[in-house]
């Protein structure tokens, strides 16, 4: 995976952020979600690097990034990634992000609008809307939102008793099958899951998502960004079950466009060729940085 890419780590306030970087052109930051790492981009990174300088980064505490702080708010994780891009000399850049990474990207737009040239969000609703629509149907599919947020180390203890089993259940539960993931990517996710510090990061991330992130997002209501935003979601997932995703995101992005594709939650790995085409079309239509 990531042939020709360099592997680097940069220290920022509160974290040591690990990433892979390769290619030449306008800077493009790729952010993964739970329970994955930057490895989720392996099927599209080489092609994206033919036109862009690609930075595929691990979120704070995930993968090979190390958390030096207990702050796992999307605000803190967004600041991490902006600091990494600035350290690389990129004051303004594009962002394509999935799941928790897409929530980090949304907060990045709110807190650092001058840094984000465009954003592409993959298979999420706004965090406030997820909790608003958390009925019995959604809770069965998004049970981890409440489970991982439980206090006193309870979820960590349970997960660490068999982290690979838990990982496989999480991946299969949101995609429908483990066969969607390449052996190399799955091995990377398994290696991360065996690290108790990564499991702690999962839990701290979701605890923030049930607490301080809601406070931050509520305070930001009414802020409608003009930054170009493209949205993709899997029609075999849950994102479009309760609400039109474009309608939900229009509250935050005036220029949002997008569509559903035939996939579950992990659409980058389930439909890499189709998602790559969507990414390339989105990027090609943007004004130069």
Coordinates of C-alpha atoms in Angstrom, one line a residue:
X1 CA 0.0 0.0 0.0
X2 CA 1.0 3.6 -0.7
X3 CA 4.0 2.7 -2.9
X4 CA 6.2 5.8 -3.4
X5 CA 4.7 7.6 -0.4
X6 CA 6.8 8.8 2.5
X7 CA 5.9 8.0 6.0
X8 CA 6.2 10.9 8.5
X9 CA 5.3 12.0 12.0
X10 CA 4.9 15.6 13.1
X11 CA 4.5 16.8 16.7
X12 CA 1.7 19.3 17.3
X13 CA 0.1 20.6 20.4
X14 CA -1.4 17.6 22.1
X15 CA -0.4 14.9 19.6
X16 CA 2.2 13.3 17.4
X17 CA 0.5 12.9 14.0
X18 CA 1.5 10.1 11.7
X19 CA 0.8 10.3 8.0
X20 CA 1.7 9.1 4.5
X21 CA 2.4 11.7 1.8
X22 CA 3.1 11.5 -1.9
X23 CA 2.4 13.1 -5.3
X24 CA 2.7 16.7 -6.6
X25 CA 0.1 19.4 -7.1
X26 CA -2.5 21.1 -4.9
X27 CA -2.5 19.8 -1.3
X28 CA -5.2 17.3 -0.5
X29 CA -5.7 16.0 3.1
X30 CA -7.4 12.6 3.5
X31 CA -8.9 11.8 6.9
X32 CA -10.2 8.4 8.0
X33 CA -12.9 7.3 10.4
X34 CA -13.6 4.8 13.1
X35 CA -12.3 2.0 13.5
X36 CA -9.8 2.6 10.8
X37 CA -6.5 4.3 10.0
X38 CA -5.1 6.1 6.9
X39 CA -4.9 2.7 5.3
X40 CA -8.5 3.1 4.2
X41 CA -7.3 5.3 1.3
X42 CA -5.0 2.7 -0.1
X43 CA -7.2 2.0 -3.1
X44 CA -7.4 5.6 -4.3
X45 CA -4.3 7.3 -2.9
X46 CA -2.0 6.5 -5.9
X47 CA -4.5 7.9 -8.4
X48 CA -5.1 11.0 -6.4
X49 CA -1.4 11.6 -6.1
X50 CA -1.1 11.8 -9.9
X51 CA -2.7 15.3 -9.7
X52 CA -2.4 16.3 -6.0
X53 CA 0.0 16.3 -3.1
X54 CA -1.8 13.8 -0.9
X55 CA -1.5 13.7 2.8
X56 CA -3.2 10.6 4.3
X57 CA -3.2 11.2 8.1
X58 CA -4.1 9.2 11.2
X59 CA -6.4 11.1 13.6
X60 CA -5.2 11.8 17.1
X61 CA -4.7 8.5 19.0
X62 CA -5.8 6.4 16.0
X63 CA -3.4 4.2 14.0
X64 CA 0.2 5.4 14.5
X65 CA -0.7 8.8 15.8
X66 CA -0.2 9.3 19.5
X67 CA -2.4 11.4 21.7
X68 CA -0.5 13.5 24.3
X69 CA -3.7 15.1 25.6
X70 CA -7.0 13.7 26.8
X71 CA -8.8 16.2 24.6
X72 CA -10.5 14.3 21.8
X73 CA -12.9 16.9 20.6
X74 CA -13.3 17.4 16.9
X75 CA -12.0 20.9 17.6
X76 CA -8.7 19.5 18.9
X77 CA -8.4 16.9 16.2
X78 CA -9.1 19.6 13.5
X79 CA -6.4 21.8 15.0
X80 CA -4.0 18.9 14.8
X81 CA -4.4 18.4 11.1
X82 CA -4.3 22.1 10.3
X83 CA -1.0 22.3 12.2
X84 CA 0.4 19.4 10.2
X85 CA -0.6 20.9 6.9
X86 CA 0.9 24.3 7.9
X87 CA 4.1 22.5 9.0
X88 CA 4.3 21.0 5.5
X89 CA 3.9 24.5 4.0
X90 CA 0.2 24.2 3.1
X91 CA -1.7 27.2 4.3
X92 CA -4.8 26.2 2.2
X93 CA -5.8 22.8 1.1
X94 CA -8.6 20.5 0.0
X95 CA -10.0 17.9 2.4
X96 CA -11.7 14.5 1.7
X97 CA -12.8 12.7 4.8
X98 CA -14.9 9.7 6.0
X99 CA -16.9 9.1 9.2
X100 CA -15.1 10.6 12.2
X101 CA -12.6 12.2 9.9
X102 CA -15.5 13.9 8.1
X103 CA -16.7 15.3 11.4
X104 CA -13.2 16.6 12.0
X105 CA -13.3 18.2 8.6
X106 CA -16.6 19.9 9.4
X107 CA -15.2 21.4 12.5
X108 CA -12.1 22.4 10.5
X109 CA -14.4 24.4 8.2
X110 CA -16.0 26.1 11.2
X111 CA -12.8 26.9 13.1
X112 CA -10.3 27.3 10.3
X113 CA -12.3 28.4 7.2
X114 CA -9.3 30.2 5.8
X115 CA -7.4 26.9 5.5
X116 CA -10.0 24.8 3.8
X117 CA -10.4 25.3 0.0
X118 CA -13.0 22.6 -0.4
X119 CA -14.4 19.6 1.5
X120 CA -15.8 16.3 0.6
X121 CA -17.7 14.4 3.3
X122 CA -18.3 10.7 3.0
X123 CA -21.3 8.9 4.7
X124 CA -22.2 11.1 7.6
X125 CA -25.0 13.3 8.8
X126 CA -24.2 16.3 11.1
X127 CA -23.4 15.1 14.6
X128 CA -26.3 17.0 16.1
X129 CA -28.7 15.2 13.6
X130 CA -27.3 11.8 14.5
X131 CA -28.3 12.3 18.1
X132 CA -31.6 13.9 17.1
X133 CA -32.6 10.9 15.0
X134 CA -31.3 8.3 17.4
X135 CA -34.4 6.1 17.6
X136 CA -34.5 2.3 18.1
X137 CA -33.8 1.5 14.5
X138 CA -30.7 3.7 14.4
X139 CA -29.5 2.8 17.8
X140 CA -29.2 -0.9 16.8
X141 CA -26.9 0.1 13.9
X142 CA -25.1 2.9 15.7
X143 CA -24.9 1.2 19.1
X144 CA -21.2 2.1 19.4
X145 CA -22.1 5.8 19.6
X146 CA -23.4 5.2 23.2
X147 CA -21.3 2.2 24.1
X148 CA -17.9 3.7 23.4
X149 CA -18.9 6.9 25.3
X150 CA -19.5 5.1 28.6
X151 CA -17.3 6.3 31.4
X152 CA -14.8 4.7 33.8
X153 CA -12.9 2.5 31.3
X154 CA -15.8 0.0 30.9
X155 CA -15.9 -0.2 27.1
X156 CA -12.1 -0.4 26.9
X157 CA -11.9 -3.3 29.3
X158 CA -14.5 -5.2 27.3
X159 CA -13.0 -4.4 23.9
X160 CA -9.4 -5.2 25.0
X161 CA -10.5 -8.8 26.0
X162 CA -10.8 -9.5 22.2
X163 CA -10.0 -6.4 20.2
X164 CA -9.9 -8.1 16.8
X165 CA -13.3 -9.7 17.3
X166 CA -14.7 -6.3 18.2
X167 CA -13.0 -4.7 15.2
X168 CA -14.4 -7.3 12.8
X169 CA -17.9 -6.9 14.3
X170 CA -17.7 -3.2 13.8
X171 CA -16.5 -3.4 10.2
X172 CA -18.9 -6.1 9.2
X173 CA -21.8 -4.4 11.0
X174 CA -21.5 -1.2 9.0
X175 CA -20.5 -2.7 5.6
X176 CA -22.3 -6.0 5.7
X177 CA -19.2 -8.2 5.1
X178 CA -15.5 -8.3 5.9
X179 CA -14.7 -9.2 2.3
X180 CA -15.0 -5.5 1.4
X181 CA -11.6 -4.9 3.0
X182 CA -8.3 -5.9 1.5
X183 CA -6.1 -8.2 3.6
X184 CA -3.4 -5.5 3.9
X185 CA -5.8 -2.8 5.1
X186 CA -7.6 -5.3 7.5
X187 CA -4.2 -6.2 8.9
X188 CA -3.5 -2.5 9.5
X189 CA -6.8 -2.1 11.3
X190 CA -6.1 -5.2 13.4
X191 CA -2.7 -4.0 14.4
X192 CA -4.1 -0.7 15.6
X193 CA -7.0 -2.4 17.4
X194 CA -4.5 -4.5 19.5
X195 CA -3.1 -1.3 20.9
X196 CA -4.9 -0.4 24.1
X197 CA -4.1 3.3 23.5
X198 CA -6.0 3.2 20.2
X199 CA -9.0 1.6 21.9
X200 CA -8.8 4.4 24.5
X201 CA -8.8 6.9 21.6
X202 CA -11.9 5.4 20.1
X203 CA -13.7 5.7 23.4
X204 CA -12.5 9.2 24.1
X205 CA -13.5 10.3 20.6
X206 CA -17.0 9.0 21.1
X207 CA -17.3 10.4 24.6
X208 CA -16.5 13.8 23.2
X209 CA -19.0 13.2 20.4
X210 CA -21.7 12.7 23.1
X211 CA -20.6 15.8 25.1
X212 CA -18.3 18.7 24.2
X213 CA -18.7 18.3 20.4
X214 CA -22.5 18.8 20.8
X215 CA -21.8 22.0 22.8
X216 CA -19.4 23.2 20.1
X217 CA -21.8 22.4 17.2
X218 CA -24.8 23.9 19.0
X219 CA -22.8 27.1 19.4
X220 CA -22.0 27.1 15.7
X221 CA -25.6 26.7 14.5
X222 CA -26.4 29.5 12.0
X223 CA -22.9 29.5 10.5
X224 CA -23.5 28.6 6.9
X225 CA -20.2 28.1 5.0
X226 CA -19.7 29.1 1.3
X227 CA -16.8 26.6 1.0
X228 CA -17.6 24.1 -1.8
X229 CA -18.9 20.9 -0.2
X230 CA -19.5 17.5 -1.9
X231 CA -21.4 14.8 -0.1
X232 CA -21.4 11.0 -0.8
X233 CA -23.3 8.4 1.1
X234 CA -23.9 4.7 0.8
X235 CA -27.5 3.8 0.0
X236 CA -27.1 0.5 1.8
X237 CA -26.1 2.3 4.9
X238 CA -28.1 4.4 7.4
X239 CA -27.4 8.0 6.4
X240 CA -30.4 8.6 4.2
X241 CA -32.9 6.6 6.3
X242 CA -34.3 9.5 8.4
X243 CA -33.6 12.6 6.3
X244 CA -32.3 13.7 2.9
X245 CA -28.6 14.1 3.6
X246 CA -28.3 17.1 1.3
X247 CA -31.1 18.8 3.2
X248 CA -29.4 18.1 6.5
X249 CA -26.0 19.5 5.3
X250 CA -27.6 22.5 3.6
X251 CA -27.9 23.9 7.2
X252 CA -24.1 24.1 7.2
X253 CA -23.0 24.4 3.6
X254 CA -24.7 26.7 1.1
X255 CA -23.0 25.0 -1.9
X256 CA -23.4 21.4 -0.9
X257 CA -24.0 18.9 -3.7
X258 CA -23.9 15.1 -3.7
X259 CA -25.6 11.8 -4.1
X260 CA -25.9 8.3 -2.8
X261 CA -24.1 5.3 -4.3
X262 CA -24.6 1.6 -4.0
X263 CA -22.5 0.8 -1.0
X264 CA -22.6 0.5 2.8
X265 CA -20.8 2.7 5.2
X266 CA -17.2 2.0 4.0
X267 CA -17.9 3.2 0.5
X268 CA -14.2 4.0 -0.3
X269 CA -13.3 0.3 0.1
X270 CA -16.6 -1.1 -1.1
X271 CA -16.7 0.9 -4.3
X272 CA -13.2 2.4 -4.8
X273 CA -13.4 2.9 -8.6
X274 CA -16.7 4.8 -8.4
X275 CA -15.7 6.8 -5.4
X276 CA -12.4 7.7 -7.0
X277 CA -14.2 9.0 -10.1
X278 CA -16.4 11.1 -7.8
X279 CA -13.4 12.5 -6.0
X280 CA -11.6 13.3 -9.3
X281 CA -14.6 15.0 -10.7
X282 CA -15.1 17.1 -7.6
X283 CA -11.4 18.2 -7.4
X284 CA -11.3 18.9 -11.2
X285 CA -14.2 21.4 -10.9
X286 CA -12.6 23.5 -8.2
X287 CA -10.9 26.8 -8.6
X288 CA -7.1 26.7 -8.3
X289 CA -5.6 27.2 -4.8

